PDB file of C-alpha atoms in Angstrom:
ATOM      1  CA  UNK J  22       0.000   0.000   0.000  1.00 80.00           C
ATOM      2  CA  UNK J  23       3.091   3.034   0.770  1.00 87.00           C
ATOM      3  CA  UNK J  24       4.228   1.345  -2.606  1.00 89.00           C
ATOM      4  CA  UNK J  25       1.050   2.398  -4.296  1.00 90.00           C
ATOM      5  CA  UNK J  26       0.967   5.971  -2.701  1.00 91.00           C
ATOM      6  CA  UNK J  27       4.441   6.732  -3.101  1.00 92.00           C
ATOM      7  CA  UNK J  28       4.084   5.875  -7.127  1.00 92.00           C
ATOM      8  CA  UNK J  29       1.128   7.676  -6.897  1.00 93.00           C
ATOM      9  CA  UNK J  30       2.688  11.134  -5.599  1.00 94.00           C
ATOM     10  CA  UNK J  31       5.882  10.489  -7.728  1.00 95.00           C
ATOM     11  CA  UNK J  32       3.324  10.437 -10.495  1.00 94.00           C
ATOM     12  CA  UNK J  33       2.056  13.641  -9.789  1.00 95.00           C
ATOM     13  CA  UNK J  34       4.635  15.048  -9.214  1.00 96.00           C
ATOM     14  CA  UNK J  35       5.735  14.200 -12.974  1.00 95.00           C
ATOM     15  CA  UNK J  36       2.124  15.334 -14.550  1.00 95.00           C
ATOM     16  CA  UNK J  37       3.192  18.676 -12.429  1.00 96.00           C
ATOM     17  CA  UNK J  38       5.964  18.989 -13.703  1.00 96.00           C
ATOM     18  CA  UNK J  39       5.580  18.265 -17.144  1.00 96.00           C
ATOM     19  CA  UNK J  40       2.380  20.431 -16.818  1.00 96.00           C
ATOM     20  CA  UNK J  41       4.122  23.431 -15.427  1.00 97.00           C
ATOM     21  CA  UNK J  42       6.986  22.885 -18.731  1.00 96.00           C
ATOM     22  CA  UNK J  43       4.537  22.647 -21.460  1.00 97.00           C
ATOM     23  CA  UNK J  44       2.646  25.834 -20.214  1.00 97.00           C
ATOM     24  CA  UNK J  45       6.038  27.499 -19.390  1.00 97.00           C
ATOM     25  CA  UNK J  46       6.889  27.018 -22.921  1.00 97.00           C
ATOM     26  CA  UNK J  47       3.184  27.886 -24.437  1.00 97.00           C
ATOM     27  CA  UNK J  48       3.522  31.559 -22.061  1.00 97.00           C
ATOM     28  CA  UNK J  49       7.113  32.125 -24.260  1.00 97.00           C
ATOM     29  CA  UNK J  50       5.638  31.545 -27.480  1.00 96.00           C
ATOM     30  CA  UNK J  51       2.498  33.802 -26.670  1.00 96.00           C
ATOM     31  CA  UNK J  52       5.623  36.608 -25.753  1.00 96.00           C
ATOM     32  CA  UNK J  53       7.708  35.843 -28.920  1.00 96.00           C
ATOM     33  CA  UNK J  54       4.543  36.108 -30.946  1.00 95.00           C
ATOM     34  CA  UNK J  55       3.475  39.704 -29.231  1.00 94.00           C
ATOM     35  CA  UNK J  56       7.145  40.762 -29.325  1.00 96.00           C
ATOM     36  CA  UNK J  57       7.069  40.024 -33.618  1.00 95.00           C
ATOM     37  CA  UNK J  58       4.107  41.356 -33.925  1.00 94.00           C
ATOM     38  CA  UNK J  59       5.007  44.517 -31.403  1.00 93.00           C
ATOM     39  CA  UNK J  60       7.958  44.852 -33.954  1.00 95.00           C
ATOM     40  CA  UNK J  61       6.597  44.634 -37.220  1.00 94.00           C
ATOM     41  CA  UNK J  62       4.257  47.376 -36.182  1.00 93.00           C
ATOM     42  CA  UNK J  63       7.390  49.150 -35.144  1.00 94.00           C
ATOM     43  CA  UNK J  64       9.090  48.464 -38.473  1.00 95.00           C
ATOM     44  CA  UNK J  65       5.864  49.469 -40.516  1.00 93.00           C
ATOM     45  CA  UNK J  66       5.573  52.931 -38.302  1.00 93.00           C
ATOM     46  CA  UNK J  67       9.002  53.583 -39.073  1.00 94.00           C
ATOM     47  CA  UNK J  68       9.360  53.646 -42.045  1.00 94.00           C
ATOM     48  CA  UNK J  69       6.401  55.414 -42.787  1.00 93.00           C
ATOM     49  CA  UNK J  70       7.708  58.043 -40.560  1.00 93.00           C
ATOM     50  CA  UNK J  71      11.005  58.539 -42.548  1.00 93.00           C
ATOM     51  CA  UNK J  72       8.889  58.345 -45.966  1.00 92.00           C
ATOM     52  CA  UNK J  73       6.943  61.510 -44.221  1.00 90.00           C
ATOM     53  CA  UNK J  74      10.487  63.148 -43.397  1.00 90.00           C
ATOM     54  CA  UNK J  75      11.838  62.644 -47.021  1.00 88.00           C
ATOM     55  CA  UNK J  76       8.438  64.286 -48.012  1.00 86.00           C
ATOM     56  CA  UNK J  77       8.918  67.157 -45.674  1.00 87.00           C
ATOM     57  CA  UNK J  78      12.577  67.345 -47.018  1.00 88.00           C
ATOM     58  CA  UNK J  79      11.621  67.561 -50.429  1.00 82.00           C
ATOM     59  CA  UNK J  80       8.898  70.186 -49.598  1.00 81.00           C
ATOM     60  CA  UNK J  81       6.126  68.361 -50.288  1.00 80.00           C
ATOM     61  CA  UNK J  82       4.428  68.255 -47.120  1.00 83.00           C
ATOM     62  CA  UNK J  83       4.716  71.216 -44.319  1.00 84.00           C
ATOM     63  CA  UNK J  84       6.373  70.501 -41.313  1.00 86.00           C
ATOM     64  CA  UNK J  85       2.735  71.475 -39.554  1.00 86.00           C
ATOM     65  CA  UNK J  86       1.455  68.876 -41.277  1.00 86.00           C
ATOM     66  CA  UNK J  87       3.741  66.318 -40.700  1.00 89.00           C
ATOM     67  CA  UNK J  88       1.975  64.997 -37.367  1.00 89.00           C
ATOM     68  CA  UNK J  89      -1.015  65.010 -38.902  1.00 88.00           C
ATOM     69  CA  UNK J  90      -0.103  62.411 -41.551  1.00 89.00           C
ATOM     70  CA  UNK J  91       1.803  60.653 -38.497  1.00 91.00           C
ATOM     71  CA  UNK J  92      -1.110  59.997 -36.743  1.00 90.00           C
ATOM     72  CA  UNK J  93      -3.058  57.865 -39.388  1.00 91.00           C
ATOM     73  CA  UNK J  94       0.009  55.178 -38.461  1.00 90.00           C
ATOM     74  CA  UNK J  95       0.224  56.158 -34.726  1.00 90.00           C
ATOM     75  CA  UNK J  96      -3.550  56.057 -33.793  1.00 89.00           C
ATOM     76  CA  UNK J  97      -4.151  52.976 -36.185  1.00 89.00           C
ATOM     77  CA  UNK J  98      -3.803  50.576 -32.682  1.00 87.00           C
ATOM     78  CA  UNK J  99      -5.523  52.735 -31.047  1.00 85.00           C
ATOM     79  CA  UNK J 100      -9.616  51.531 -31.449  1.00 82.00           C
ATOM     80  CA  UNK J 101      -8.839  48.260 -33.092  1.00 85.00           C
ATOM     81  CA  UNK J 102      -7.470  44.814 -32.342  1.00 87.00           C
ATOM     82  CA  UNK J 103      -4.079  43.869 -32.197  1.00 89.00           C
ATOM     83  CA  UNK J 104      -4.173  41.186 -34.675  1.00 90.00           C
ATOM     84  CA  UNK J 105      -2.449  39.875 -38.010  1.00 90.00           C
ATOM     85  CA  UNK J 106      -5.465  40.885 -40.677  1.00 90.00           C
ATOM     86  CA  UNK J 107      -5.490  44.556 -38.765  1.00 90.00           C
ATOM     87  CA  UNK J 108      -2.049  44.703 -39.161  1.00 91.00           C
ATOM     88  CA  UNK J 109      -2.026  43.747 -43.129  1.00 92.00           C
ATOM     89  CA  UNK J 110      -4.853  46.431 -43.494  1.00 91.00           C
ATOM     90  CA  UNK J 111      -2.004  48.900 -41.927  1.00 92.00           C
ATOM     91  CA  UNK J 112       0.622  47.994 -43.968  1.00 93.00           C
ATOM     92  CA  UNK J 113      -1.564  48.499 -46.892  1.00 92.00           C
ATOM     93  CA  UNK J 114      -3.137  51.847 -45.982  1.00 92.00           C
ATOM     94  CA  UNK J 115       0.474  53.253 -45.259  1.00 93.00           C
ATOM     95  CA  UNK J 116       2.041  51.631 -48.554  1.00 93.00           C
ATOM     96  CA  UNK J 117      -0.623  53.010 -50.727  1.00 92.00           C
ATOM     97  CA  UNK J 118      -0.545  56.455 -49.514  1.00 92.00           C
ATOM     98  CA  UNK J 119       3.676  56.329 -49.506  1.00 91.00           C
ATOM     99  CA  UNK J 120       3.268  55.112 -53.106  1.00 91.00           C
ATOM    100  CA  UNK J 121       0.975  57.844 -54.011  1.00 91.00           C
ATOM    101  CA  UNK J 122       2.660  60.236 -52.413  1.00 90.00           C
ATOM    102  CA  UNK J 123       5.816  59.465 -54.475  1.00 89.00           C
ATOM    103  CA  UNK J 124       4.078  59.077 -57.846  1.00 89.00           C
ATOM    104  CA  UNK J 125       2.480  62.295 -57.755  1.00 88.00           C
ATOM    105  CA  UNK J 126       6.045  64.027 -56.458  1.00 87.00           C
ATOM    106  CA  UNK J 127       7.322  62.419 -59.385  1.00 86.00           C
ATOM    107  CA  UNK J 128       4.705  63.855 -61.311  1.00 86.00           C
ATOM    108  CA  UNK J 129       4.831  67.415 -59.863  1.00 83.00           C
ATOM    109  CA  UNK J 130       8.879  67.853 -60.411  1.00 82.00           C
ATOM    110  CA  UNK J 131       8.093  66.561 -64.147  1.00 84.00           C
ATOM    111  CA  UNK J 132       4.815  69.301 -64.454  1.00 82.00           C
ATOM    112  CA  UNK J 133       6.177  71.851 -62.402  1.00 80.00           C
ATOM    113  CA  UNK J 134       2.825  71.330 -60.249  1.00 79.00           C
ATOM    114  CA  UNK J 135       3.990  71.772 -56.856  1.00 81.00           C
ATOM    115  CA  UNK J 136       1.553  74.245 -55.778  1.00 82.00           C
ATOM    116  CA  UNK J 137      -1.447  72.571 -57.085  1.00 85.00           C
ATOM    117  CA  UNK J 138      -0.058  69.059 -55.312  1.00 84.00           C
ATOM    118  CA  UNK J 139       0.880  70.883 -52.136  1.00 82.00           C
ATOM    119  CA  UNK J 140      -2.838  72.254 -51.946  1.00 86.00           C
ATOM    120  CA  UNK J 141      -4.001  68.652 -52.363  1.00 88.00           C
ATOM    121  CA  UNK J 142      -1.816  67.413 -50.167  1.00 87.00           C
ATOM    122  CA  UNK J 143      -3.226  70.442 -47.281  1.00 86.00           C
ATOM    123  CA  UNK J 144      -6.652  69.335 -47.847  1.00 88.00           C
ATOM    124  CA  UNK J 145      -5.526  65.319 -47.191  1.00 89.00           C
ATOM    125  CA  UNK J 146      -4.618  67.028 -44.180  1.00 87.00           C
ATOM    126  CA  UNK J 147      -6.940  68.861 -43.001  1.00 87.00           C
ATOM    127  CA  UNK J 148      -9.935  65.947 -43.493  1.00 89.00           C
ATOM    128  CA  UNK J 149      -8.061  63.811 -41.347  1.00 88.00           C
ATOM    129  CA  UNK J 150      -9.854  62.761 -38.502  1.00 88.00           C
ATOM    130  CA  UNK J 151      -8.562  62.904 -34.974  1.00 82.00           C
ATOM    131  CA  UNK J 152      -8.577  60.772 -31.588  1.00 77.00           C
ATOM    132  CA  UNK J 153     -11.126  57.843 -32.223  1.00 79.00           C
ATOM    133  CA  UNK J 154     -12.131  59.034 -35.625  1.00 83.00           C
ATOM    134  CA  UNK J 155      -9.014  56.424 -36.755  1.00 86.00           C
ATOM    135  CA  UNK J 156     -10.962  53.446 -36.298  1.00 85.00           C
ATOM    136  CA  UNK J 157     -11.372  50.656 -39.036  1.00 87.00           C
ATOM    137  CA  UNK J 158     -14.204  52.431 -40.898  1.00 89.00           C
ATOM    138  CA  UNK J 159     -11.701  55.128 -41.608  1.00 89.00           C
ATOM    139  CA  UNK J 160      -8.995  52.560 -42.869  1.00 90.00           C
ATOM    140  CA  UNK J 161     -11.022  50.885 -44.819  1.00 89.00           C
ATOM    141  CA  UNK J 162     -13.432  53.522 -46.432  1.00 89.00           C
ATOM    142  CA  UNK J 163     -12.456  57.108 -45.738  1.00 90.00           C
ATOM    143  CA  UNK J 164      -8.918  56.788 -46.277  1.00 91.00           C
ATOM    144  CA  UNK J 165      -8.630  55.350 -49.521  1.00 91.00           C
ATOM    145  CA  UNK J 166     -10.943  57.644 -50.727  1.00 90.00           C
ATOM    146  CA  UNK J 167      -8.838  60.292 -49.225  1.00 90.00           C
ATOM    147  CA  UNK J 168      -5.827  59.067 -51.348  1.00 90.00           C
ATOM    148  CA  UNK J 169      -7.333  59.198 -54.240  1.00 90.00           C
ATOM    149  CA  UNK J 170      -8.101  62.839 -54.195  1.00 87.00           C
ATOM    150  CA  UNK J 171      -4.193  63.172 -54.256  1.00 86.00           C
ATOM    151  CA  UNK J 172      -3.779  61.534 -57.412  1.00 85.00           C
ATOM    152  CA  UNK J 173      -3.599  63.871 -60.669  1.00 79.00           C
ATOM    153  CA  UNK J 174      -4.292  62.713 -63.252  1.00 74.00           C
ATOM    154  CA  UNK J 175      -1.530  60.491 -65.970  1.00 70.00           C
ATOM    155  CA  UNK J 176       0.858  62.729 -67.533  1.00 61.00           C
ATOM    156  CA  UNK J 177       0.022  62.228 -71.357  1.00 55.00           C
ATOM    157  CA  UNK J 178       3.011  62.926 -74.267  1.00 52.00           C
ATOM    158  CA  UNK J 179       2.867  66.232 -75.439  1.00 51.00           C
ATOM    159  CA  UNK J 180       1.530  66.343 -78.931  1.00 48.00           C
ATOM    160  CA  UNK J 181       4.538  66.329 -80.985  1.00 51.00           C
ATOM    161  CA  UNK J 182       5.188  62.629 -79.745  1.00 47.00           C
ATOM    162  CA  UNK J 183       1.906  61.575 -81.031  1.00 47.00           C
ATOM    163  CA  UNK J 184       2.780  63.215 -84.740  1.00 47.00           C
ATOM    164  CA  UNK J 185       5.960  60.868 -84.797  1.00 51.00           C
ATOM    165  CA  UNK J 186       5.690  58.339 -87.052  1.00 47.00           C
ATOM    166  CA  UNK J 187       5.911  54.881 -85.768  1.00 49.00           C
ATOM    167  CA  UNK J 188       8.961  52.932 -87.082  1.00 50.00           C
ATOM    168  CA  UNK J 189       8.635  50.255 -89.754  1.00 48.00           C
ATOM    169  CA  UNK J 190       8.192  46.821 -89.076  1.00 48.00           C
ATOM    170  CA  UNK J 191      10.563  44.688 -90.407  1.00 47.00           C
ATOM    171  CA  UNK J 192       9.677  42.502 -93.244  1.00 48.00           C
ATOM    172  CA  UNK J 193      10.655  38.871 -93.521  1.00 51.00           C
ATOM    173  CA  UNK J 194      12.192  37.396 -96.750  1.00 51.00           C
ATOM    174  CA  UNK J 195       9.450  35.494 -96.744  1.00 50.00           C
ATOM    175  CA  UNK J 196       7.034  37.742 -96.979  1.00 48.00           C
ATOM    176  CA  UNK J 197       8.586  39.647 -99.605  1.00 47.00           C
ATOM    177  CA  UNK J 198       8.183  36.039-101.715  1.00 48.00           C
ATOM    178  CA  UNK J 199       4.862  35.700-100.675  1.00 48.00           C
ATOM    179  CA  UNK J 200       3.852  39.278-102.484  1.00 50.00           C
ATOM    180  CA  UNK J 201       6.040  38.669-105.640  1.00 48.00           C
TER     181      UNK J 201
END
């Protein structure tokens, strides 16, 4: 019978043990997993931020106007969940408005636009929301729509490229036979 109790608590003990590992190891992988995700929002923020700081550079945005466009990456966290699909929508929001952003800078030192982007880019500003006005409705609706009022539209070639004549094709031997 102390046989049977002894084995008993010795089992136990092992179940304890092995309990107390496998949740041990579960609570690290829970951390590792906030801590990636805590640093891809980090990485995402960032360089968004230094995109912003180029644009400010390269007098595209005002420097007023810089926290403005901050805070559509800084308040994204702030009403929604931390999760992986909220956290794709976020990378997306920020890379299209970078990429716009760029395209139509491009397009403004090749115009000579500036003023007429820099007014566009003022009223982006200015219809941004603030506090809990960044909430998912605004990523996924407002903002986009937002964006697009930045674009311009496709710089077309000037006319004399469209009186150019298009180059000869090459004709084949064989096709010279073919007419003879």
């Amino acid at each position: 019978m102390t046989y049977v109790v002894l084995l008993s608590v010795i089992l136990l003990i092992a179940l304890f043990s092995t309990y107390t590992v496998i949740e041990k190891n579960r609570k690290k992988a829970e951390a590792l997993k906030k801590h990636l995700f805590n640093e891809r929002v980090k990485t995402v923020t960032e360089n968004y931020k230094k995109q912003l700081s180029y644009f400010s550079d390269a007098k595209l945005l005002r420097p007023k106007h810089v926290p403005a466009m901050q805070a559509i990456a800084s308040n994204f966290f702030v009403v929604q969940a931390h999760n992986d699909s909220n956290l794709i929508l976020m990378e997306a929001c920020l890379d299209n408005l970078s990429s716009v952003l760029a395209s139509e800078m491009a397009k403004a030192h090749v115009t000579g636009n500036k003023d007429e982007l820099a007014e566009r880019v003022l009223h982006f500003a200015t219809e941004l929301p603030s506090g809990r006005g960044f909430n998912k409705i605004f990523y996924e609706e407002q903002l986009p729509s937002l964006v697009f009022t930045l674009k311009s539209p496709d710089i077309l070639p000037s006319p004399e490229e469209d009186l150019q004549e298009p180059e000869p094709s090459e004709v084949h031997n064989d096709d010279k036979e073919a007419i003879h």
